[in-house]
Structures are given as C-alpha cells and as structure tokens.
Amino acid sequence: MSWIGFDHPWALLLLPLALLPLFVSPLRLSSVPSDEVAPPDPLSAIAGATIAGLGALAIALIVFGLSGAHRRDQTVERRGAGANIVLLIDRSSSMDSTFANRAPDGGEESKSAAARRLLTDFAARRPADRVAVAAFSTAPMLVTPMTDKHDAIRAAIAAIDRPGLAHTDVGRGLSLAFSLFDDESSETSRAIVLVSDGAAVIDRRVQDALRDAAARDPVRLYWLFLRTQGAKGIYDAPAPGEPDSPQVYPERHLNLFLKSLGLPYRAFEANGPKEVSDAIREIDQLEQRPTTYREVIPRQDLDWLCYWLAAGALLLLLGAKFAERRLDDGPIAADWNYGARPAGRAT
Amino acid sequence: MKRPDSRTLALGAALALSVAAALQPEAEAEQPTYDVIAFVDITGSMNARDYAAADGKPQSRLDAVKSRLATAVGRLPCGSRFGLGVFTERRVFLLFEPMETCRNFNAISGAIAGLDWRMAWEGDSRVSAGLFRAIDAARPAGADVMFLTDGQEAPPLRTDMTQSYDGEKGDVRGLIVGVGGTDLVPIPKYNDFGREVGFFSMDDVPQASRLGPPPEAAESLPGYNARNAPFGEMPAGEEHLTSVKEPYLRELGEMTGLGYARLGAPDDLAAAIAANARPRPLPVAIDLSPAPAAAALLALVALFGAPLVARLRRSRQTYA
C-alpha cells in the first residue's frame, strides 16, 4: 500500500469509532425482552449485518477522508526517443556580441541570445531527454546536473545570455562534461553538445585526461561553432609556409583533436542564427535513440471519493431507516404481538 | 407520515454533510512565496575552516554554505523560485535563472553541491563591487538577491576613502548572509594543481590597499619613496587571517537596503529569506471539506454513541 498516503495520519486514530455500529443499531430499539421470540431468519440476519456494516463503512470512510487520504505521486518509466545530453556552453564575453562582432542592437541578436533561443526550442521539442548543463569560460562550472525536469533545463539555458567572463578554456570544460553522465544515463545514448564561438589551446595534461575519459565513457560529440565574421574557421588551413600551431589556429586544432578522440563526432560551423538553427535541427534528428525517462504523475487526492462512498453507505442506511417497521405500528405486528407490550421509546 | 425521529434526522444530516464534503468546497487563500537568486562567494577566504560538519570534522565556510543553503531552499514554500550564481573578483556569474524549488529540488541541490572554489576566475575579492553587481544581476529577473559572503575584502579597502552605492536603495530587496566565525582563522593556500599547500602568511597578501593615488601626507609614512613606494612600506596586518566582517556587511546592507543575517541553521536561513525578501502571494485553494466531514462524523458518532451511552447508563442503574 505504498502508493497511498495520508496528510494527517493521526486522524486515523479515530478509526475505532467505526466499531460503534457493530454494537448499536441505528434503528429504534424495541423492548422485546429477547430475540428468541422471533424465529431465526437468515434474511433478517443478513439485513442486520448489512446495516451494521454500512454504518461502520460510512464512519471509516469519513475518517479516511479526514486524514487526507491521497494517492502518492507516482513515477512511471517511459521509453522514448531522445538522449542523455550534456550541453557545454561557452560563456566567454565574446558570446555577448553578434555574429558580425558588434554589440547587439535591436536588429541583430548576440550569439548567446541566439544560442539561448534555439537551445530552449531544442529542449522543448525533446521531452524524452535528460539534460545536464555546464558552462565554461575561464574555469569550467557545473550549472545543473543531469535532470529530466524541463523547468530546470529551461532555467539553466535561460542564463546563457547573461554577461560572460574572459577566457575560453574548452579542455577543462570538456572534461567536466564527460563527468556529468550518471549511472542512470544509458550508455548508448550519451551525447555532448559543445557550443562555443572560439577555441583555445588545450593543455597536454588535459588532453591526456580527455583521451582517457573518451576511452572510458564513449559518447557522441557535437561541436557547434558559432563563427564570428572575420574569425578563423574550423577548416581554415594555414597558407604554405605559415606555422600550423594551435596558438595560431586554435579552432582547426580543436577540431583535429576532437576527431582524434575516436568518438562519433560532428562539427557544425554556423555563421548566423539560421545556420545554428539548422545545425541544432540536425543534432535533434541524429539524437533519437531509445532512452528511458521518468514521468511523474502528480498525487491525487482521494478524500472526495471517500466522502462520496460514505454518502452512498449513508443513503442506503437512510433507506433502511425509512423502511423500518415497528412491532406496534404495522399490520405485520398483528400476528406476533403476543409477547410485546406497547413499547416506550427506547432512547 | 409520522414526524421523523432523532435517529433519522442524525442519519439525514450525516448524509447531507458527507455529500457537502464530497463536493469539495474550496476557499481561495494566498500563500507567500519567494523569488531569490543566491550569489555565493567562492573566493579563497571561503576555504577557511571555521565550521564543524555533522560528524565534528572542521568544515570550510563554502561547504557550510553548500550544506545549509540546499536544505534552506527545500524549506521555502512550494511555488518559490530560486536561482544561483557565484561571486569572485569584483563581479558575479549567474549559473541559472530562478526555477521553482519543489519540483526542481534535485537539480537545485545538485547545482549547489557542485559549487567549488575552483570555479573562481580571479583571486580578488571585492565584496562591495560584487554585491552591487549581484543586485544588478537580480534586477532583470525580477528576483530578490541573497549574497552569501564572509565580507573579507582582498585587497583591503582604503580606509581614507568611503564607498558609495549608486543604485536606488531598496529597489531590489533581499539579504546579505554573513559566513564564518568571529575569531580570526588562517586561509588555506592551494598550488596550481589545486592541492592544499599550507596557509597564507602575512607576506603573501597585501595588508593595505595600493589602489588609487597615494593618500595625502604620504611623505611622512615610513619607507616612503616617491617612485618605488608612494604608499610607504607595507604595514604589518592581519589580512592573511579571516573572520566574518559583520559590521562591514551590516553597513553594506544599510547602503543597499538589504537585510543582514548570519549563516545559521537551515531553518533560520529560510526564515531570514522570508523576513527579507518580498513575499509574492500565490493563490492557493484551501480545501474546506474537512469541516462538513467532521460534522458528519459527529452526527454518526452521536447516532451510534448515544444509545450505547444510554444502554451503559441503564445497565449501571440495574446493577446499582
């Protein structure tokens, strides 16, 4: 009975009152000295027991109602098509300017505002997802742990166009992202979506840690690169003779590094909100794997049901009461009235 | 037909009352809920261990905040909303916008548990600047602000300059929560890999402010050199030790129109939020059905109990 709960369990102490009807009948007492005078009648016995039972039932139901009986909220596991996703979002201050690298004005939204809008839609379209949100800038930060509460996911995504910080430490951000998958996220449906408008050199030690993490927890990796006008792109190769170093081409080298992890990996280069939207739509289509997620069915009060049932029992009792015939007031009494004298009121 | 007897009346009354209860009469009432964004100081001084965990081990200020804040948020009435940010250097960083506290409690407590001093992006701790930014960050969300700090300014403030708050005092409500003990304790020091390597000593931290132009009559300070030491030599001080700076935090509270409370038990913290944040009335339906249901129960108990009492009394008379 773990599914039933009581708001005021102490009210259940009134339950013994339900025994009262077993001792007392709601019908008037008759002063026949003994019921031996009446022949045994199974029908009457059943009727009597029913009347007592109905009284007990009515009292018990009202007590249950008063104690606030309810069905507890239930979590049901549902299977859906979705994924366990870690959104790893760049919160460096460059995200607060537009794709044209200007301060956002009425006409053009900032990269972070576009990301916020499109990711909010993305999460809203995918009810079967569990999502964790992490941010990185100078340091990686956990925003919300893996959760299937879409309210929480929305609130976490809503904060990404708040003012950001200075740097873009992608490496440590990724290593935080790998750590956010919990035991509940099934291994076949894990994905990391990295949203950033730049890259940075990843420290050797962090590179090693990331390779370890990638070997341990295989995930699918998406990099949504919001390319600012004039900035270097993922696929920009240096001209012959120019040095090809991560310091000069961090985006190109991050792409190469992510490829080298041996994970299923896609990079999207978006030059404007439209392309971000297309990329997110594509991720949406790719990440449709069987997942289990929990849905909470909220608690349901049962007191109204208790009261209706009690009312039903009382209605039957009232019917019995109206059908009551006394030995001295009906013609039925005429045959049997040898033992009875006109009765006084019993109460 | 005869006049119905008292039992019929009691039974009829019980029936009518239980039908009334089953129809679930409701009254509209208002419950106060709160909408706060908590900004937690994650600067170095918050690593000082002057709290004790439940098992008696020393606990850092940040850990004390983490364990109590999550519980306090759970004590807020359902429908309240809670957002979280961190403070270091001179600014704040909002992690998530306010979300409903009851349904999303696991996400909120998980995020609070994830707070770490390693999230800090700079080592400075300009508490007043951070507080003013926190108020600015809470304003667009329409939320109240909660700023949890020990009040340790690093580098220390200029004693000859007064601070002022340009914002409108009291347009964002909320409270400052003072964290830490009143006795001075050392601040743990960490190396580049985040491992603890002892405590800050007097020479590790500036003991007096070196910001802005040197004060007047600096020439008379010991060690003064117009080019190399315009402030004179660094005085001895206690800035490498830390305690909760209550008078200073109260003063900041006065300046910005925020309340002040010391970090206490989770219940006290929730009460402090309720006392200082703006209550937002949330209409809730109050179920009135227990009243008719209780009356129905009384009628039934009278119906069945009265004859029993009468019978008992009669039998006592018989044997008396």
XYZ file of C-alpha atoms in Angstrom:
667
model
C 0.000 0.000 0.000
C 2.934 2.305 -0.511
C 1.004 4.187 -3.163
C -1.489 5.522 -0.658
C -0.575 8.268 1.736
C -2.221 10.318 4.459
C -1.713 14.018 5.117
C -2.821 13.735 8.739
C -2.131 10.166 9.811
C -3.028 10.989 13.432
C -6.662 11.373 12.316
C -6.631 7.624 11.693
C -6.754 7.258 15.500
C -10.485 7.907 15.093
C -10.857 4.667 13.149
C -12.043 2.596 16.180
C -15.213 4.717 16.068
C -16.145 2.550 13.098
C -16.743 -0.292 15.573
C -19.673 1.576 17.163
C -22.274 0.407 14.606
C -21.417 -3.191 15.443
C -22.802 -2.665 18.949
C -25.639 -0.272 18.266
C -28.238 -0.249 15.557
C -29.442 2.970 14.036
C -32.921 1.542 14.165
C -35.039 2.118 17.209
C -34.770 -0.407 19.960
C -37.733 -2.457 20.643
C -38.355 -3.648 24.155
C -38.920 -7.236 23.243
C -37.156 -8.979 26.123
C -35.382 -11.454 23.938
C -34.980 -12.041 20.242
C -35.540 -15.704 20.965
C -39.202 -14.904 20.451
C -38.645 -14.368 16.778
C -37.957 -17.357 14.600
C -34.401 -17.394 13.181
C -34.485 -15.704 9.830
C -31.303 -15.698 7.686
C -32.576 -12.805 5.589
C -33.065 -10.639 8.656
C -29.639 -11.629 9.951
C -28.089 -10.580 6.670
C -30.050 -7.343 6.668
C -28.921 -6.655 10.227
C -25.290 -7.361 9.431
C -25.510 -5.199 6.328
C -26.901 -2.302 8.304
C -24.129 -2.613 10.873
C -21.550 -2.959 8.098
C -22.815 0.084 6.251
C -22.585 2.177 9.421
C -19.045 1.001 10.086
C -18.097 1.623 6.480
C -19.506 5.153 6.490
C -17.608 6.090 9.634
C -14.369 4.533 8.422
C -14.605 6.269 5.053
C -15.214 9.662 6.624
C -12.201 9.113 8.887
C -10.086 8.193 5.866
C -11.287 11.313 4.118
C -10.495 13.480 7.144
C -6.981 12.073 7.365
C -6.333 13.328 3.851
C -6.010 10.065 2.006
C -4.321 10.507 -1.339
C -2.572 8.511 -3.968
C 1.087 9.424 -3.790
C 2.753 10.862 -6.831
C 3.987 8.040 -8.950
C 6.963 7.975 -11.237
C 6.474 5.859 -14.262
C 9.333 4.926 -16.502
C 8.594 5.714 -20.053
C 10.562 4.814 -23.096
C 11.080 7.484 -25.641
C 13.368 8.583 -28.375
C 15.913 11.025 -27.110
C 19.292 11.154 -25.473
C 21.241 11.966 -22.365
C 22.775 15.243 -23.384
C 25.362 17.442 -21.755
C 25.111 20.982 -23.075
C 28.518 22.552 -22.661
C 28.188 26.232 -23.274
C 30.812 28.882 -23.779
C 30.120 31.843 -21.508
C 33.056 33.974 -22.556
C 32.221 37.617 -23.088
C 32.699 37.324 -26.872
C 29.463 35.316 -26.916
C 27.676 38.524 -25.944
C 28.445 40.200 -29.276
C 26.745 39.444 -32.586
C 27.930 37.223 -35.410
C 29.158 40.407 -37.050
C 31.227 41.066 -33.904
C 29.252 44.110 -32.849
C 27.389 44.953 -29.694
C 23.863 43.581 -30.133
C 21.263 46.148 -31.135
C 17.597 45.860 -31.970
C 18.208 44.355 -35.404
C 20.701 41.645 -34.636
C 20.837 39.388 -31.636
C 24.002 38.334 -29.858
C 25.448 34.867 -30.317
C 24.470 33.940 -26.778
C 20.903 35.194 -27.269
C 20.601 33.167 -30.481
C 22.023 30.105 -28.758
C 19.668 30.617 -25.858
C 16.611 30.919 -28.073
C 17.450 27.936 -30.263
C 18.566 25.655 -27.447
C 15.398 26.448 -25.492
C 13.359 25.332 -28.522
C 15.568 22.277 -28.878
C 14.979 21.196 -25.275
C 11.261 21.925 -25.538
C 10.924 19.707 -28.611
C 12.535 16.745 -26.870
C 10.556 15.637 -23.832
C 12.371 12.303 -23.562
C 15.783 13.858 -22.954
C 17.747 14.099 -19.789
C 19.962 17.134 -19.934
C 22.835 18.491 -17.887
C 24.134 21.990 -18.449
C 27.703 23.099 -17.887
C 29.340 26.391 -18.675
C 32.949 27.199 -19.249
C 34.931 30.327 -19.606
C 37.999 30.961 -17.503
C 37.011 27.926 -15.450
C 34.501 25.136 -16.038
C 31.313 25.370 -13.992
C 28.548 22.908 -13.363
C 25.226 24.662 -13.896
C 22.674 21.895 -13.405
C 23.340 18.175 -13.032
C 21.705 15.591 -15.295
C 17.965 16.059 -14.871
C 14.735 15.271 -16.671
C 12.987 18.311 -15.183
C 12.487 20.531 -18.173
C 11.780 23.541 -15.983
C 15.268 23.269 -14.601
C 16.802 22.808 -18.044
C 14.974 25.875 -19.302
C 16.185 27.967 -16.353
C 19.760 26.822 -16.952
C 19.629 27.622 -20.671
C 17.966 30.962 -19.896
C 21.077 32.157 -18.091
C 23.445 31.719 -21.033
C 22.974 35.204 -22.413
C 23.869 36.779 -19.077
C 27.230 38.598 -19.110
C 30.114 36.172 -19.510
C 33.723 36.083 -18.419
C 37.065 36.445 -20.106
C 38.594 33.255 -21.466
C 37.619 30.073 -23.292
C 39.033 27.055 -21.501
C 37.494 24.350 -23.712
C 39.626 21.495 -22.447
C 38.624 21.598 -18.811
C 35.056 22.308 -19.851
C 35.010 19.088 -21.864
C 36.492 17.124 -19.034
C 33.707 18.406 -16.743
C 31.160 17.455 -19.406
C 32.434 13.863 -19.529
C 31.977 13.581 -15.779
C 28.326 14.634 -15.842
C 26.880 11.379 -17.159
C 25.486 9.444 -14.252
C 24.684 5.778 -13.896
C 21.123 6.364 -14.985
C 22.079 7.656 -18.393
C 22.151 4.609 -20.598
C 25.469 4.184 -22.342
C 24.145 4.035 -25.867
C 22.513 7.417 -25.791
C 25.084 9.819 -24.396
C 25.955 12.965 -26.241
C 27.920 16.111 -25.547
C 26.928 19.259 -27.401
C 29.655 21.864 -27.217
C 28.513 25.357 -28.138
C 31.309 27.900 -28.456
C 32.437 30.813 -30.544
C 36.100 30.101 -30.288
C 38.593 27.609 -29.124
C 41.773 27.623 -27.156
C 44.870 25.576 -26.760
C 44.186 22.501 -24.687
C 46.816 21.768 -22.121
C 48.721 18.490 -22.683
C 47.659 17.091 -19.331
C 44.033 17.948 -20.049
C 44.376 16.329 -23.490
C 45.517 13.109 -21.844
C 42.686 13.254 -19.353
C 40.199 13.772 -22.180
C 41.564 10.817 -24.137
C 41.148 8.678 -21.026
C 37.626 9.924 -20.480
C 36.708 9.310 -24.127
C 38.013 5.746 -23.926
C 36.153 5.115 -20.669
C 32.794 6.703 -21.470
C 32.109 6.631 -25.167
C 29.792 9.481 -26.082
C 28.791 11.149 -29.291
C 30.298 14.559 -29.638
C 28.924 17.619 -31.424
C 30.700 20.900 -31.730
C 28.522 23.807 -32.712
C 30.985 26.515 -33.634
C 29.452 29.990 -33.812
C 31.830 31.661 -36.191
C 32.152 35.390 -35.918
C 32.702 37.337 -39.132
C 36.390 37.539 -39.900
C 37.361 34.965 -37.302
C 39.242 31.856 -38.268
C 37.084 28.860 -39.033
C 37.343 25.193 -38.225
C 38.529 24.291 -41.708
C 40.911 27.199 -42.311
C 44.273 25.701 -43.053
C 47.372 27.835 -42.872
C 48.920 29.007 -46.110
C 52.003 27.035 -47.172
C 54.999 28.164 -45.217
C 52.941 29.570 -42.344
C 53.307 27.857 -38.999
C 50.419 25.471 -38.238
C 50.220 25.714 -34.475
C 47.284 25.532 -32.062
C 48.179 29.003 -30.858
C 47.508 30.479 -34.300
C 44.694 28.160 -35.415
C 43.025 27.036 -32.189
C 39.716 26.171 -33.912
C 41.393 23.984 -36.540
C 43.423 22.215 -33.869
C 40.492 21.694 -31.535
C 38.664 20.085 -34.462
C 41.648 17.846 -35.152
C 41.928 16.940 -31.512
C 38.228 16.105 -31.174
C 38.450 13.956 -34.305
C 41.424 12.127 -32.837
C 39.445 11.078 -29.762
C 37.927 8.242 -31.787
C 34.368 9.156 -30.858
C 31.458 9.656 -33.239
C 31.962 13.353 -33.843
C 30.363 16.085 -35.918
C 31.374 19.717 -36.177
C 28.986 22.398 -37.357
C 30.239 25.777 -38.358
C 27.490 28.379 -38.156
C 27.881 31.884 -39.483
C 24.495 33.127 -38.383
C 21.352 32.252 -36.411
C 19.864 30.432 -39.414
C 22.779 28.027 -39.618
C 22.725 27.500 -35.858
C 19.089 26.567 -36.177
C 19.856 24.095 -38.996
C 22.681 22.530 -37.020
C 20.503 22.134 -33.927
C 17.780 20.594 -36.060
C 20.277 18.099 -37.413
C 21.501 17.199 -33.923
C 17.854 16.813 -32.980
C 17.379 14.268 -35.762
C 20.590 12.388 -35.056
C 19.967 12.052 -31.339
C 16.841 9.939 -31.425
C 17.858 6.860 -29.526
C 15.822 4.752 -27.179
C 16.012 6.229 -23.718
C 14.148 5.665 -20.556
C 12.973 8.707 -18.743
C 10.716 9.176 -15.809
C 7.466 10.960 -15.814
C 5.840 11.964 -12.577
C 2.122 11.516 -12.247
C 1.196 14.020 -9.571
C -0.516 12.951 -6.383
C -4.235 12.631 -6.465
C -6.463 13.383 -3.509
C -8.849 10.595 -2.639
C -10.853 12.289 0.116
C -13.671 13.260 -2.249
C -14.015 9.593 -3.231
C -14.147 8.559 0.442
C -16.889 11.097 1.096
C -18.971 10.001 -1.887
C -18.712 6.346 -0.842
C -19.633 7.300 2.717
C -22.595 9.245 1.373
C -23.652 6.161 -0.592
C -23.481 3.998 2.508
C -25.452 6.565 4.479
C -28.068 6.747 1.735
C -28.603 3.003 1.998
C -28.817 3.293 5.776
C -31.368 6.066 5.481
C -33.330 3.848 3.126
C -33.238 1.101 5.734
C -34.351 3.617 8.290
C -37.378 4.628 6.240
C -38.238 1.010 5.668
C -38.241 0.473 9.391
C -41.440 -1.009 10.749
C -42.149 -1.305 14.440
C -43.923 -4.126 16.126
C -46.609 -1.800 17.304
C -47.286 0.287 14.256
C -47.843 -2.015 11.352
C -50.210 -4.720 10.415
C -47.305 -7.157 10.392
C -47.185 -6.852 14.141
C -50.723 -8.218 14.481
C -49.718 -11.883 14.309
C -46.752 -11.596 16.634
C -47.853 -9.212 19.289
C -48.385 -11.852 21.959
C -45.004 -11.209 23.566
C -44.936 -7.482 23.170
C -46.493 -4.812 25.112
C -46.762 -1.365 23.629
C -43.174 -0.223 23.732
C -41.979 3.015 25.203
C -39.332 4.961 23.493
C -36.081 3.185 23.744
C -33.852 6.187 23.702
C -46.379 10.011 7.973
C -45.044 10.422 11.466
C -42.564 13.074 12.404
C -39.078 11.595 11.727
C -37.330 10.553 14.890
C -33.978 11.890 16.044
C -32.045 8.999 14.504
C -33.464 9.643 11.084
C -32.521 13.284 11.497
C -28.966 12.404 12.517
C -28.616 9.992 9.629
C -30.040 12.521 7.160
C -27.722 15.209 8.483
C -24.703 12.908 8.164
C -25.709 12.088 4.606
C -26.154 15.733 3.634
C -22.853 16.695 5.282
C -20.879 13.954 3.608
C -22.314 14.930 0.235
C -21.262 18.504 1.041
C -17.742 17.259 1.845
C -17.624 15.168 -1.329
C -18.378 18.263 -3.394
C -15.028 19.633 -2.137
C -15.877 23.195 -1.159
C -12.811 25.403 -1.523
C -11.761 28.805 -0.330
C -9.210 30.942 -2.067
C -6.255 31.949 0.063
C -2.834 33.404 -0.575
C 0.416 31.821 0.367
C 3.595 33.895 0.397
C 6.301 32.565 -1.911
C 9.761 33.964 -2.576
C 11.833 34.557 -5.640
C 15.541 34.799 -4.848
C 18.862 34.474 -6.589
C 21.636 33.419 -4.232
C 25.155 34.516 -5.039
C 27.763 32.500 -3.216
C 31.206 33.905 -2.506
C 33.768 31.376 -3.792
C 36.879 33.426 -3.051
C 39.849 31.993 -1.165
C 38.759 33.143 2.278
C 35.660 30.935 1.958
C 38.007 27.933 2.213
C 38.844 28.874 5.807
C 37.609 26.135 8.085
C 35.692 27.617 10.975
C 32.567 25.491 10.850
C 32.089 21.952 12.064
C 30.379 19.300 9.983
C 27.753 16.971 11.444
C 30.482 14.423 12.232
C 32.504 17.031 14.114
C 35.193 17.479 11.459
C 36.227 21.007 10.534
C 34.212 22.293 7.605
C 35.097 25.119 5.283
C 32.799 28.121 5.001
C 31.920 27.171 1.441
C 30.988 23.628 2.487
C 28.901 25.017 5.336
C 27.054 27.253 2.882
C 26.510 24.359 0.479
C 25.075 22.034 3.097
C 22.789 24.644 4.664
C 21.669 26.549 1.597
C 20.271 23.469 -0.150
C 18.265 22.487 2.933
C 17.040 26.041 3.419
C 15.831 26.181 -0.184
C 13.894 22.975 0.482
C 12.144 24.730 3.369
C 10.798 27.551 1.220
C 7.108 27.204 0.398
C 6.389 25.419 -2.877
C 5.972 27.850 -5.735
C 9.031 29.807 -4.607
C 11.747 30.237 -7.176
C 15.488 30.010 -6.677
C 18.386 30.998 -8.919
C 22.087 30.554 -8.289
C 25.230 32.483 -9.070
C 28.783 32.748 -7.842
C 30.875 35.726 -6.826
C 34.583 36.262 -7.044
C 36.886 39.098 -8.069
C 34.524 42.060 -8.419
C 31.658 40.554 -10.332
C 29.124 37.789 -10.267
C 28.331 34.981 -12.668
C 24.788 33.717 -12.915
C 24.595 29.945 -13.270
C 20.857 29.595 -13.733
C 17.794 31.791 -13.644
C 15.248 31.245 -10.861
C 13.365 27.952 -11.070
C 10.542 26.520 -8.981
C 12.020 24.999 -5.825
C 9.848 21.964 -5.074
C 9.679 20.254 -8.445
C 13.289 21.031 -9.340
C 14.810 20.468 -5.918
C 17.181 17.759 -7.124
C 18.573 19.983 -9.845
C 18.969 22.869 -7.388
C 20.638 20.814 -4.686
C 22.885 19.184 -7.290
C 23.946 22.574 -8.588
C 24.620 23.854 -5.064
C 26.661 20.729 -4.316
C 28.651 21.431 -7.483
C 29.851 24.834 -6.256
C 33.605 24.865 -5.935
C 36.263 27.452 -5.259
C 37.932 26.220 -8.459
C 35.168 27.894 -10.431
C 36.702 31.221 -9.464
C 38.148 33.161 -12.360
C 40.299 35.598 -10.391
C 41.719 35.757 -6.935
C 40.491 39.171 -5.820
C 37.563 39.556 -3.525
C 35.928 42.968 -3.874
C 32.856 42.186 -1.815
C 31.137 45.548 -2.229
C 31.606 45.604 -6.016
C 30.362 42.022 -6.222
C 27.317 42.851 -4.131
C 26.417 45.802 -6.343
C 26.774 43.601 -9.445
C 24.671 40.914 -7.792
C 21.889 43.426 -7.241
C 22.153 44.454 -10.906
C 22.025 40.808 -11.981
C 18.916 40.063 -9.916
C 17.006 43.101 -11.187
C 16.226 41.897 -14.764
C 14.985 38.558 -13.405
C 12.662 40.462 -11.073
C 14.090 38.443 -8.213
C 15.404 39.325 -4.788
C 19.043 38.880 -4.013
C 20.805 36.783 -1.421
C 24.532 37.330 -1.079
C 26.476 34.814 0.984
C 29.923 36.057 1.911
C 32.373 36.420 4.757
C 32.922 40.078 3.895
C 36.680 39.647 3.570
C 37.827 42.309 1.104
C 41.036 41.359 -0.687
C 42.950 43.543 -1.295
C 41.733 45.505 1.728
C 39.774 48.704 1.253
C 41.283 52.158 1.512
C 40.428 53.411 4.970
C 40.572 57.021 3.789
C 38.008 56.562 1.017
C 34.345 55.967 1.621
C 32.301 53.691 -0.590
C 29.024 54.637 -2.078
C 26.252 52.799 -3.861
C 24.913 54.495 -6.988
C 21.834 52.309 -7.409
C 18.476 53.112 -5.941
C 18.480 51.877 -2.380
C 15.900 49.196 -1.796
C 14.645 48.666 -5.368
C 15.913 45.095 -5.106
C 15.199 43.522 -1.752
C 16.956 40.632 -0.115
C 19.682 39.948 2.362
C 23.380 39.571 2.933
C 24.311 36.390 4.771
C 27.466 36.612 6.859
C 29.500 33.409 6.711
C 32.290 32.464 9.087
C 33.261 32.623 12.727
C 34.118 35.743 14.691
C 37.640 34.561 15.529
C 40.439 35.085 13.050
C 41.471 31.850 11.321
C 44.140 31.155 8.665
C 43.206 30.806 4.988
C 44.331 27.614 3.210
C 46.607 28.087 0.248
C 46.462 25.934 -2.899
C 49.028 25.356 -5.611
C 48.432 25.368 -9.372
C 47.069 21.834 -9.265
C 44.523 22.682 -6.624
C 46.320 20.849 -3.820
C 46.456 22.426 -0.419
C 49.959 23.583 0.481
C 49.583 25.288 3.840
C 48.182 28.652 4.802
C 48.623 32.210 3.641
C 51.211 34.096 5.658
C 51.448 37.791 6.337
C 53.767 38.416 3.385
C 51.566 36.520 0.884
C 48.758 39.033 0.779
C 48.696 42.837 0.614
C 47.989 44.166 4.072
C 46.853 47.569 2.872
C 45.320 48.884 -0.311
C 47.621 50.165 -3.016
C 44.847 51.249 -5.374
C 44.352 54.803 -6.486
C 46.548 57.781 -5.773
C 48.593 57.730 -2.561
C 46.956 59.431 0.408
C 47.875 62.958 1.414
C 50.870 63.295 3.659
C 52.210 60.001 2.368
C 55.667 61.539 2.595
C 55.614 61.116 6.335
C 54.867 57.369 6.122
C 57.748 55.041 6.970
C 59.608 53.713 3.950
C 58.172 56.388 1.630
C 59.830 56.709 -1.723
C 58.162 58.882 -4.339
C 58.843 56.422 -7.172
C 59.203 52.978 -5.607
C 56.977 53.154 -2.556
C 54.493 56.023 -2.863
C 52.348 54.483 -0.124
C 55.265 53.843 2.202
C 56.217 50.355 3.218
C 53.626 47.598 3.566
C 52.447 47.664 7.165
C 52.060 44.577 9.313
C 48.476 43.404 9.486
C 46.007 40.561 9.820
C 44.640 40.439 6.282
C 46.007 36.902 5.862
C 43.633 35.791 8.598
C 39.904 35.928 8.235
C 36.733 36.215 10.243
C 33.223 37.248 9.333
C 33.172 41.045 8.947
C 29.732 41.618 10.410
C 29.840 45.402 10.975
C 31.037 45.905 7.398
C 28.348 43.646 5.954
C 25.671 45.413 8.003
C 26.971 48.707 6.660
C 26.737 47.382 3.078
C 23.233 46.216 3.861
C 22.276 49.699 5.091
C 23.784 51.224 1.968
C 21.882 48.999 -0.458
C 18.697 48.440 1.518
C 19.332 44.747 2.083
C 18.859 42.899 5.337
C 21.597 41.073 7.178
C 21.634 37.640 8.770
C 24.388 35.381 9.996
C 24.535 31.932 8.421
C 22.680 29.728 10.877
C 20.727 26.507 10.780
C 18.780 25.873 7.540
C 15.502 26.759 9.260
C 16.900 30.112 10.390
C 18.234 30.740 6.907
C 14.824 30.036 5.360
C 13.226 32.320 7.970
C 15.772 35.040 7.155
C 14.871 34.762 3.459
C 11.195 35.020 4.330
C 11.849 38.062 6.531
C 13.897 39.999 3.984
C 12.665 39.001 0.543
C 9.469 40.331 -0.941
C 6.663 37.852 -0.388
C 4.878 37.066 -3.634
C 1.362 35.950 -2.860
C 0.481 32.797 -4.735
C -3.222 31.940 -4.763
C -3.785 28.524 -3.298
C -7.076 26.749 -2.805
C -7.827 25.727 0.747
C -9.919 22.597 0.968
C -12.887 23.229 3.268
C -14.261 19.695 3.060
C -12.862 18.589 6.460
C -15.438 20.825 8.210
C -18.605 19.157 6.870
C -16.877 15.782 7.019
C -16.055 16.270 10.695
C -19.659 17.356 11.335
C -20.907 14.242 9.531
C -18.655 12.120 11.686
C -20.001 13.836 14.817
C -23.579 13.165 13.716
C -22.785 9.488 13.164
C -20.973 9.179 16.473
C -23.974 10.777 18.183
C -26.312 8.448 16.315
C -24.456 5.311 17.294
C -22.896 6.505 20.513
C -25.939 7.938 22.273
C -27.836 4.627 22.529
C -24.646 2.938 23.658
C -24.161 5.505 26.420
C -27.831 5.197 27.351
C -27.545 1.427 27.462
C -24.457 1.574 29.645
C -26.169 4.002 31.997
C -29.226 1.788 32.196
C -27.222 -1.299 32.938
C -25.400 0.562 35.702
C -28.759 1.580 37.169
C -29.876 -2.019 37.050
C -26.895 -3.274 38.990
C -26.511 -0.316 41.285
